[in-house]
């Protein structure tokens, strides 16, 4: 996502990854050669804030794996703000031990009264509709750290959604931790759990 940039470059995922990697190489060079980097003030804010937690918004589960490779290459950990489909690669994520911020929003039921519309709903879309409410539960069962975000959720549905998670078998302690201690740990506000 280019944010507010009006540039067309990069126009591909590979180009975006290459540009991000180049930015990290530039930051590394700036750190190692401050005198040679005089006049490169664009790196100074990034460098001065590099100790703060860095959030990386991903569009799907595969973006986590792509971004994690960059994080490992440059020893620059990210906190991933996800879209709720991480359950599909939970065993892989367990080995990576990422920090995730997962949504409380779930796909809405599909309108299937029209057979022509129903025919165009893919099995993967139906599977995601069915499994997305179990995302936090599956992640916690794999001991994957996850915080919860209400971004995109109608706040009047907050308690109803938490109740749904509990009804579907999510441990209430995991929900409470994902709302309180885990975000505090991610932001280095709280370090001890016990």
PDB file of N, CA, C and O in Angstrom, residues 136 148 162 170-183 193:
ATOM      1  N   UNK A 136      -8.668 -16.365  16.456  1.00  0.00           N
ATOM      2  CA  UNK A 136      -7.941 -16.142  17.709  1.00  0.00           C
ATOM      3  C   UNK A 136      -7.751 -17.450  18.462  1.00  0.00           C
ATOM      4  O   UNK A 136      -6.666 -17.713  18.982  1.00  0.00           O
ATOM      5  N   UNK A 148      -5.946  -8.095  19.939  1.00  0.00           N
ATOM      6  CA  UNK A 148      -7.201  -7.902  19.218  1.00  0.00           C
ATOM      7  C   UNK A 148      -7.359  -6.431  18.876  1.00  0.00           C
ATOM      8  O   UNK A 148      -7.057  -5.562  19.687  1.00  0.00           O
ATOM      9  N   UNK A 162     -17.444 -10.624  21.338  1.00  0.00           N
ATOM     10  CA  UNK A 162     -16.676 -11.342  22.368  1.00  0.00           C
ATOM     11  C   UNK A 162     -17.450 -12.561  22.862  1.00  0.00           C
ATOM     12  O   UNK A 162     -16.874 -13.635  23.081  1.00  0.00           O
ATOM     13  N   UNK A 170     -13.247 -20.119  22.407  1.00  0.00           N
ATOM     14  CA  UNK A 170     -12.053 -19.342  22.707  1.00  0.00           C
ATOM     15  C   UNK A 170     -11.983 -19.133  24.218  1.00  0.00           C
ATOM     16  O   UNK A 170     -12.971 -18.772  24.848  1.00  0.00           O
ATOM     17  N   UNK A 171     -10.830 -19.363  24.782  1.00  0.00           N
ATOM     18  CA  UNK A 171     -10.636 -19.214  26.224  1.00  0.00           C
ATOM     19  C   UNK A 171     -10.828 -17.742  26.612  1.00  0.00           C
ATOM     20  O   UNK A 171     -10.163 -16.871  26.043  1.00  0.00           O
ATOM     21  N   UNK A 172     -11.715 -17.453  27.570  1.00  0.00           N
ATOM     22  CA  UNK A 172     -11.916 -16.057  27.988  1.00  0.00           C
ATOM     23  C   UNK A 172     -10.632 -15.383  28.475  1.00  0.00           C
ATOM     24  O   UNK A 172     -10.455 -14.181  28.278  1.00  0.00           O
ATOM     25  N   UNK A 173      -9.729 -16.154  29.091  1.00  0.00           N
ATOM     26  CA  UNK A 173      -8.450 -15.584  29.521  1.00  0.00           C
ATOM     27  C   UNK A 173      -7.605 -15.137  28.329  1.00  0.00           C
ATOM     28  O   UNK A 173      -6.906 -14.126  28.394  1.00  0.00           O
ATOM     29  N   UNK A 174      -7.677 -15.900  27.230  1.00  0.00           N
ATOM     30  CA  UNK A 174      -6.949 -15.514  26.017  1.00  0.00           C
ATOM     31  C   UNK A 174      -7.517 -14.232  25.430  1.00  0.00           C
ATOM     32  O   UNK A 174      -6.775 -13.374  24.935  1.00  0.00           O
ATOM     33  N   UNK A 175      -8.845 -14.086  25.482  1.00  0.00           N
ATOM     34  CA  UNK A 175      -9.482 -12.867  24.978  1.00  0.00           C
ATOM     35  C   UNK A 175      -9.072 -11.669  25.828  1.00  0.00           C
ATOM     36  O   UNK A 175      -8.690 -10.627  25.296  1.00  0.00           O
ATOM     37  N   UNK A 176      -9.133 -11.837  27.146  1.00  0.00           N
ATOM     38  CA  UNK A 176      -8.759 -10.741  28.040  1.00  0.00           C
ATOM     39  C   UNK A 176      -7.299 -10.340  27.836  1.00  0.00           C
ATOM     40  O   UNK A 176      -6.969  -9.165  27.759  1.00  0.00           O
ATOM     41  N   UNK A 177      -6.439 -11.336  27.710  1.00  0.00           N
ATOM     42  CA  UNK A 177      -5.018 -11.046  27.479  1.00  0.00           C
ATOM     43  C   UNK A 177      -4.818 -10.331  26.139  1.00  0.00           C
ATOM     44  O   UNK A 177      -4.038  -9.388  26.041  1.00  0.00           O
ATOM     45  N   UNK A 178      -5.546 -10.782  25.107  1.00  0.00           N
ATOM     46  CA  UNK A 178      -5.409 -10.171  23.779  1.00  0.00           C
ATOM     47  C   UNK A 178      -5.913  -8.731  23.745  1.00  0.00           C
ATOM     48  O   UNK A 178      -5.512  -7.958  22.874  1.00  0.00           O
ATOM     49  N   UNK A 179      -6.764  -8.384  24.693  1.00  0.00           N
ATOM     50  CA  UNK A 179      -7.279  -7.014  24.769  1.00  0.00           C
ATOM     51  C   UNK A 179      -6.436  -6.106  25.661  1.00  0.00           C
ATOM     52  O   UNK A 179      -6.520  -4.887  25.541  1.00  0.00           O
ATOM     53  N   UNK A 180      -5.651  -6.695  26.565  1.00  0.00           N
ATOM     54  CA  UNK A 180      -4.970  -5.883  27.576  1.00  0.00           C
ATOM     55  C   UNK A 180      -3.461  -6.089  27.583  1.00  0.00           C
ATOM     56  O   UNK A 180      -2.709  -5.235  27.124  1.00  0.00           O
ATOM     57  N   UNK A 181      -3.015  -7.212  28.102  1.00  0.00           N
ATOM     58  CA  UNK A 181      -1.579  -7.419  28.312  1.00  0.00           C
ATOM     59  C   UNK A 181      -0.778  -7.556  27.019  1.00  0.00           C
ATOM     60  O   UNK A 181       0.328  -7.008  26.919  1.00  0.00           O
ATOM     61  N   UNK A 182      -1.322  -8.265  26.057  1.00  0.00           N
ATOM     62  CA  UNK A 182      -0.564  -8.449  24.813  1.00  0.00           C
ATOM     63  C   UNK A 182      -0.295  -7.125  24.106  1.00  0.00           C
ATOM     64  O   UNK A 182       0.855  -6.855  23.729  1.00  0.00           O
ATOM     65  N   UNK A 183      -1.302  -6.251  23.924  1.00  0.00           N
ATOM     66  CA  UNK A 183      -0.978  -4.948  23.315  1.00  0.00           C
ATOM     67  C   UNK A 183       0.023  -4.146  24.143  1.00  0.00           C
ATOM     68  O   UNK A 183       0.894  -3.481  23.591  1.00  0.00           O
ATOM     69  N   UNK A 193       4.206 -10.952  32.746  1.00  0.00           N
ATOM     70  CA  UNK A 193       2.856 -11.522  32.770  1.00  0.00           C
ATOM     71  C   UNK A 193       2.584 -12.132  34.141  1.00  0.00           C
ATOM     72  O   UNK A 193       1.524 -11.982  34.712  1.00  0.00           O
TER      73      UNK A 193
END
